Coordinates of C-alpha atoms in Angstrom, one line a residue:
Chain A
X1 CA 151.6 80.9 -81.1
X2 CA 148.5 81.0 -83.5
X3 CA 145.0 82.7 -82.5
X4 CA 143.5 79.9 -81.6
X5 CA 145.9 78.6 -79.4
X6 CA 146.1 81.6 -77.8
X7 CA 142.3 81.5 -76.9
X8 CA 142.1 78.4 -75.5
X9 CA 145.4 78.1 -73.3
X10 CA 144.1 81.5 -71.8
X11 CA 140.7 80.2 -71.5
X12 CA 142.1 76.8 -69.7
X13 CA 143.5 79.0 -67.6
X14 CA 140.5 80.7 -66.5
X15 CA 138.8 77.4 -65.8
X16 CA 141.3 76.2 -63.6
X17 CA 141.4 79.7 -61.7
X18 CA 137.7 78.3 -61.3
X19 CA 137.8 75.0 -60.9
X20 CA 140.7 75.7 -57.8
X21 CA 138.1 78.7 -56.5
X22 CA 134.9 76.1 -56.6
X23 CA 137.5 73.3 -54.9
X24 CA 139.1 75.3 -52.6
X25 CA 135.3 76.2 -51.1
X26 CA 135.0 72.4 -50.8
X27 CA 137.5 71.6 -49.5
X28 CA 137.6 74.3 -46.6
X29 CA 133.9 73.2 -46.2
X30 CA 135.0 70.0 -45.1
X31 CA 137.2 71.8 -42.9
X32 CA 134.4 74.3 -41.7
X33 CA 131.2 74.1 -42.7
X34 CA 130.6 77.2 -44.4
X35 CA 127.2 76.2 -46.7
X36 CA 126.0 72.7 -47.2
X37 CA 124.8 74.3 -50.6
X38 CA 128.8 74.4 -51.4
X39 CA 128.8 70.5 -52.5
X40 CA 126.7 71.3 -55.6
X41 CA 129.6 72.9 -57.3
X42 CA 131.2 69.4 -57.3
X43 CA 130.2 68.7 -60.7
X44 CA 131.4 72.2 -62.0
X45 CA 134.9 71.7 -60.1
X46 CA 135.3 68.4 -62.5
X47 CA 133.9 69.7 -65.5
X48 CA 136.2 73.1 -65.3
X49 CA 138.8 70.9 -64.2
X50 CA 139.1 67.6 -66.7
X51 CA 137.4 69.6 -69.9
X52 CA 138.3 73.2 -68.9
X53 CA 141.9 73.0 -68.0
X54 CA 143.4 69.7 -68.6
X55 CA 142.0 68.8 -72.1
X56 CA 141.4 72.5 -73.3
X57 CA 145.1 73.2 -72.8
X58 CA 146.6 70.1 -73.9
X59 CA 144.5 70.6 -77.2
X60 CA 145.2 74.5 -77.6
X61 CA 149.0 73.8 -76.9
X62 CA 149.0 70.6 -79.8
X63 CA 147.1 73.1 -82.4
X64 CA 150.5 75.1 -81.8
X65 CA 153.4 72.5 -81.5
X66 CA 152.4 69.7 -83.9
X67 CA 153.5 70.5 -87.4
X68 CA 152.2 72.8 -90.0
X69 CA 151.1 71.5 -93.8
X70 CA 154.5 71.6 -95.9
X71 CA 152.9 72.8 -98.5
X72 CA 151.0 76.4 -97.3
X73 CA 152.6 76.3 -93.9
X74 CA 149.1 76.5 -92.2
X75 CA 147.4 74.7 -89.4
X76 CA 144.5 73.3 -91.7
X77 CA 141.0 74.9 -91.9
X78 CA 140.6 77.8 -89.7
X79 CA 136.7 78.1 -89.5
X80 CA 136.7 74.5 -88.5
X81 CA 139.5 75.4 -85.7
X82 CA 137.4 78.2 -84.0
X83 CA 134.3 75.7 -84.0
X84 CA 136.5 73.5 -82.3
X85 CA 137.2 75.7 -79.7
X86 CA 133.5 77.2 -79.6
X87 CA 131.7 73.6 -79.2
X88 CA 134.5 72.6 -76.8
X89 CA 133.4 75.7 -74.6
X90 CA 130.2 75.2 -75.2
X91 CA 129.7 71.5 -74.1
X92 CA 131.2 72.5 -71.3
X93 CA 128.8 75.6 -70.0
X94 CA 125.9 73.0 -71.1
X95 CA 127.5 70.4 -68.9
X96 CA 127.6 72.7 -66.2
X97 CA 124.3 73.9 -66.2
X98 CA 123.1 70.5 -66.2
X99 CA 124.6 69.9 -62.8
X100 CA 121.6 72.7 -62.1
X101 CA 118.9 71.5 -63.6
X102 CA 119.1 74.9 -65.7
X103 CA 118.5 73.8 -69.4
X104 CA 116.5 70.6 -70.4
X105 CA 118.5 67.9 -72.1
X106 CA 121.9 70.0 -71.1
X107 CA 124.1 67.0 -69.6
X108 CA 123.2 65.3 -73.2
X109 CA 124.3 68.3 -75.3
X110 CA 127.1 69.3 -73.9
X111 CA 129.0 66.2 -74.2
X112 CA 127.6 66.0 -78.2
X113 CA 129.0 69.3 -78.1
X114 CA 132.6 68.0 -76.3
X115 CA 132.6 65.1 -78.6
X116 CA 132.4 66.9 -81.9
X117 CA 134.5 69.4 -80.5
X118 CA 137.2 66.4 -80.5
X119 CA 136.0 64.9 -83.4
X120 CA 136.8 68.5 -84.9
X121 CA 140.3 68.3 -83.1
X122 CA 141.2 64.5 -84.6
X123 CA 140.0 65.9 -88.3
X124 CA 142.4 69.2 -87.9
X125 CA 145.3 67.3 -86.9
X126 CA 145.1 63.6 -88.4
X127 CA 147.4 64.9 -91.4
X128 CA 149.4 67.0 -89.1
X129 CA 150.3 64.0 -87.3
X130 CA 154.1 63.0 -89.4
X131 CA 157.4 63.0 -89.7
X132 CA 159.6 65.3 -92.4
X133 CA 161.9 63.2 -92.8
X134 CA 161.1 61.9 -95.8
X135 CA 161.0 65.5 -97.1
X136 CA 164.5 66.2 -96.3
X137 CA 166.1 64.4 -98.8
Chain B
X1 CA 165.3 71.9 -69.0
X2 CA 165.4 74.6 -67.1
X3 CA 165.5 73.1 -62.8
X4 CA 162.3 74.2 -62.2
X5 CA 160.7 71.6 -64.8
X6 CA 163.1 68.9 -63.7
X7 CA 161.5 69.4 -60.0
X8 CA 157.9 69.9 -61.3
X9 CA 158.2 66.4 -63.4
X10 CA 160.0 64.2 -60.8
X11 CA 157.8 65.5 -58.6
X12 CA 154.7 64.7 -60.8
X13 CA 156.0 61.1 -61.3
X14 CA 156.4 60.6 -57.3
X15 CA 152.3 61.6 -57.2
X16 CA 151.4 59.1 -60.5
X17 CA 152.9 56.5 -58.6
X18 CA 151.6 57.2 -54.8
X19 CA 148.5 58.1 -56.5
X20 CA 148.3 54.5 -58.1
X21 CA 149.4 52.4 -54.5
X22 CA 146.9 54.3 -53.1
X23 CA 143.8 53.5 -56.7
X24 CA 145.3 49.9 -55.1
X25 CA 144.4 50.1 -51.5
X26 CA 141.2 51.6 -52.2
X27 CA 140.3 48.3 -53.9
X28 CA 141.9 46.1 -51.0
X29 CA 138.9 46.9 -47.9
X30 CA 141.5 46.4 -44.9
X31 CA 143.7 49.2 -46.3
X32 CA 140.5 51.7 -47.0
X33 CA 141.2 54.7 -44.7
X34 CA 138.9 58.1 -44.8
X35 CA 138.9 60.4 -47.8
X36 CA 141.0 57.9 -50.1
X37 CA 139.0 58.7 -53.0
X38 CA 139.3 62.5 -53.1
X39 CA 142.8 61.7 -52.4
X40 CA 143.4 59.4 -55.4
X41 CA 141.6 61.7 -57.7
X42 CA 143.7 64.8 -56.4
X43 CA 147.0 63.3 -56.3
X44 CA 146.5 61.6 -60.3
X45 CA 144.9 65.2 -61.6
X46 CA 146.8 67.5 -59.5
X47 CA 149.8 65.6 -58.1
X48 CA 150.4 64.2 -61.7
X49 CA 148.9 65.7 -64.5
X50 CA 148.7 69.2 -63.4
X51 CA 152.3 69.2 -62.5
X52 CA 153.3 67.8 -65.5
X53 CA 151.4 70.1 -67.6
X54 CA 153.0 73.5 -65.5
X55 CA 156.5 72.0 -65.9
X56 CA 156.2 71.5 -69.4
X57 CA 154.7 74.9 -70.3
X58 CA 157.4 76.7 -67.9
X59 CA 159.9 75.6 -70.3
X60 CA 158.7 75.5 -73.5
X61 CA 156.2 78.6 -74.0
X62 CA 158.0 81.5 -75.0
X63 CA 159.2 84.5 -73.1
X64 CA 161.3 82.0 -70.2
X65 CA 164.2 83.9 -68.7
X66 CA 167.3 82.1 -69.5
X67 CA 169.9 82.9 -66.4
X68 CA 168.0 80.1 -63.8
X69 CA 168.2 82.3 -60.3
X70 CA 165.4 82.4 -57.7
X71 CA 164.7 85.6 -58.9
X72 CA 164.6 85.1 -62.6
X73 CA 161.8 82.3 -62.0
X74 CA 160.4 83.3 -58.8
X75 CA 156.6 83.0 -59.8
X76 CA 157.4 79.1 -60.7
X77 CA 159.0 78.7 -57.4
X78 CA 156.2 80.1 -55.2
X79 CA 153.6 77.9 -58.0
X80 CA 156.0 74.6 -56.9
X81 CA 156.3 75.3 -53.3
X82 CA 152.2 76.5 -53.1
X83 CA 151.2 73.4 -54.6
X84 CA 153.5 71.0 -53.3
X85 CA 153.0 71.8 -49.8
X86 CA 149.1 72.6 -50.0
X87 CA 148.4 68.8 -51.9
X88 CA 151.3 67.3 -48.9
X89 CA 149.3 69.2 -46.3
X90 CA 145.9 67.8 -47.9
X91 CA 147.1 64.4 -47.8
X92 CA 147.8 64.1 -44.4
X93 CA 144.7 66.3 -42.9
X94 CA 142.1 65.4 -45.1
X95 CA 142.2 61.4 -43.5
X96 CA 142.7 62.9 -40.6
X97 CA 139.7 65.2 -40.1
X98 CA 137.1 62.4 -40.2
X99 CA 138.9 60.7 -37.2
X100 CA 139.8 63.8 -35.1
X101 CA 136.8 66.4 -36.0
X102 CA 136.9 69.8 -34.9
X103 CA 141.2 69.7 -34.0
X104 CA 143.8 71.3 -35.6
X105 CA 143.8 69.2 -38.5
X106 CA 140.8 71.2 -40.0
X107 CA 142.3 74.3 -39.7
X108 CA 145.4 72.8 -41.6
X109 CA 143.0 71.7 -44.5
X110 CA 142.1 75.0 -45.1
X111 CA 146.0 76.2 -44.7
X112 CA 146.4 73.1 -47.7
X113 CA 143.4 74.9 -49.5
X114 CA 145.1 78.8 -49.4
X115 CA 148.3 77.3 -50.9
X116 CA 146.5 75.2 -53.6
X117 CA 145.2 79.0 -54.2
X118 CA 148.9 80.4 -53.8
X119 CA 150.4 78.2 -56.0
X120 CA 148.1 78.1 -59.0
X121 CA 147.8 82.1 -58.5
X122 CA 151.0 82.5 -59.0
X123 CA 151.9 79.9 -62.3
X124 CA 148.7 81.7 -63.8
X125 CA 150.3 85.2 -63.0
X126 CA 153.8 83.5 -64.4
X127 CA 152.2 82.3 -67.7
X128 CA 149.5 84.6 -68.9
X129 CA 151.9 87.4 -70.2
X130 CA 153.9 84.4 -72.1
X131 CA 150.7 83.3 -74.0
X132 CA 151.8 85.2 -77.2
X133 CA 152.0 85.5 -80.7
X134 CA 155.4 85.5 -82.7
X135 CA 154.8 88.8 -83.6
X136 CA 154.5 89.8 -79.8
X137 CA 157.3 87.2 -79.2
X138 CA 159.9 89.1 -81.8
X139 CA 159.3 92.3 -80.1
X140 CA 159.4 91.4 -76.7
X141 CA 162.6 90.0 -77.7
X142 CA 163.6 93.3 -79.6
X143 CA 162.4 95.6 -76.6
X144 CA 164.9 93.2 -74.8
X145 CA 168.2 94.0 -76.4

């Protein structure tokens, strides 16, 4: 499993330990109202969840499993992989701190950031994206 | 496939499916009940995809233990059982709550809330130390024999 990969599978898996923690509070919230405060964290329990976990991993896990260029048995461009990961991760703390009112222009940012963070992802793996069989014989 | 994915998938495919019946009563105003679109969200996202995705990665990321016993995948059974009961137990207490407030049924939502924690706990405990490289991989598998 390459780097990268390994970076953003164990990151995903960070944000769903947080996105279950923030949800978790929610939900026992509903249950007993420990802090009406606890609802703002809605909007950090989806981000962490949808971008963190779900997307972060299925992307880290395809960089691994789809196949490698013939040719030079890489993955494609590496520097373009890591700013992949690093807008990805990005967008998302950007998103998150626009649910706070923290940065001006945040919710805006950070999903440029997400989208060229998949736009990266589509370039990486477009060529990726074949069969060998015609290679085989 | 090792059993533990086979349950984890059918199990995700029950949730798609309940989950969508349920994206259909919520746009049908005599079958609305309380909390139907948390529930919707959590069964598709949880129920479904989240499933699917912990499945998957129990068997195909490196490092899995062959032999299938209890013991062999015991973090992937306490992740199944965590999750499965804490989402069942959320789907019957959550409706519930906003008809009978202050009963049992709140205490049971926070019961469903510990085992969400239980289960995820333990599939992130089960597949951290197999995030590795095939370097790592070939000497795990060296240390083995």
């Amino acid at each position: 499993m390459p780097l990268i990969s390994r970076w953003m599978i164990r990151l995903s898996l960070v944000y769903l330990l947080l996105g279950l923690t923030a949800g978790s509070l929610m939900l026992i919230n509903k249950a007993w109202m420990v802090h009406p405060l606890l609802w703002a964290a809605l909007p950090a329990h989806i981000e962490w969840m949808i971008f963190g976990w779900i997307i972060q991993f299925t992307l880290g896990t395809a960089y691994w499993i789809l196949p490698r260029f013939l040719d030079s048995k890489s993955r494609g461009n590496e520097p373009m992989a890591w700013t992949m990961l690093l807008s990805l991760n990005l967008g998302i703390w950007f998103i998150i701190a626009d649910g706070f009112s923290l940065i001006p222009y945040a919710g805006l940012s950070g999903r440029v950031l997400e989208t060229l963070g998949v736009v990266l992802f589509a370039l990486l793996h477009w060529k990726r994206i074949v069969t060998y069989g015609d290679h085989e014989h | 496939m090792p059993l533990i994915t086979r349950l984890f998938i059918k199990t995700g495919l029950v949730y798609f499916v309940i989950s969508l019946l349920i994206g259909i009563s919520s746009q049908i105003p005599s079958l609305h009940f309380p909390a139907i679109t948390p529930l919707f969200w959590h069964m598709l996202m949880l129920g479904w995809i989240t499933q699917i995705i912990i499945g998957v990665s129990l068997w195909m990321f490196p490092g899995r233990k062959k032999e299938e016993s209890f013991q062999n995948q015991r973090l992937g059974w306490i992740a199944y059982a965590g999750l499965n009961s804490g989402l069942f137990l959320r789907v019957i207490s959550e409706p519930l709550i906003y008809a009978y407030p202050n009963t049992i049924w709140g205490e049971l939502l926070v019961v469903s809330a510990v085992l969400h924690f239980v289960g995820i706990g333990s599939y992130v405990l089960e597949i951290w130390p197999r995030v590795m490289s095939r370097k790592q991989r070939l000497n795990r598998r060296k240390k083995r024999k």
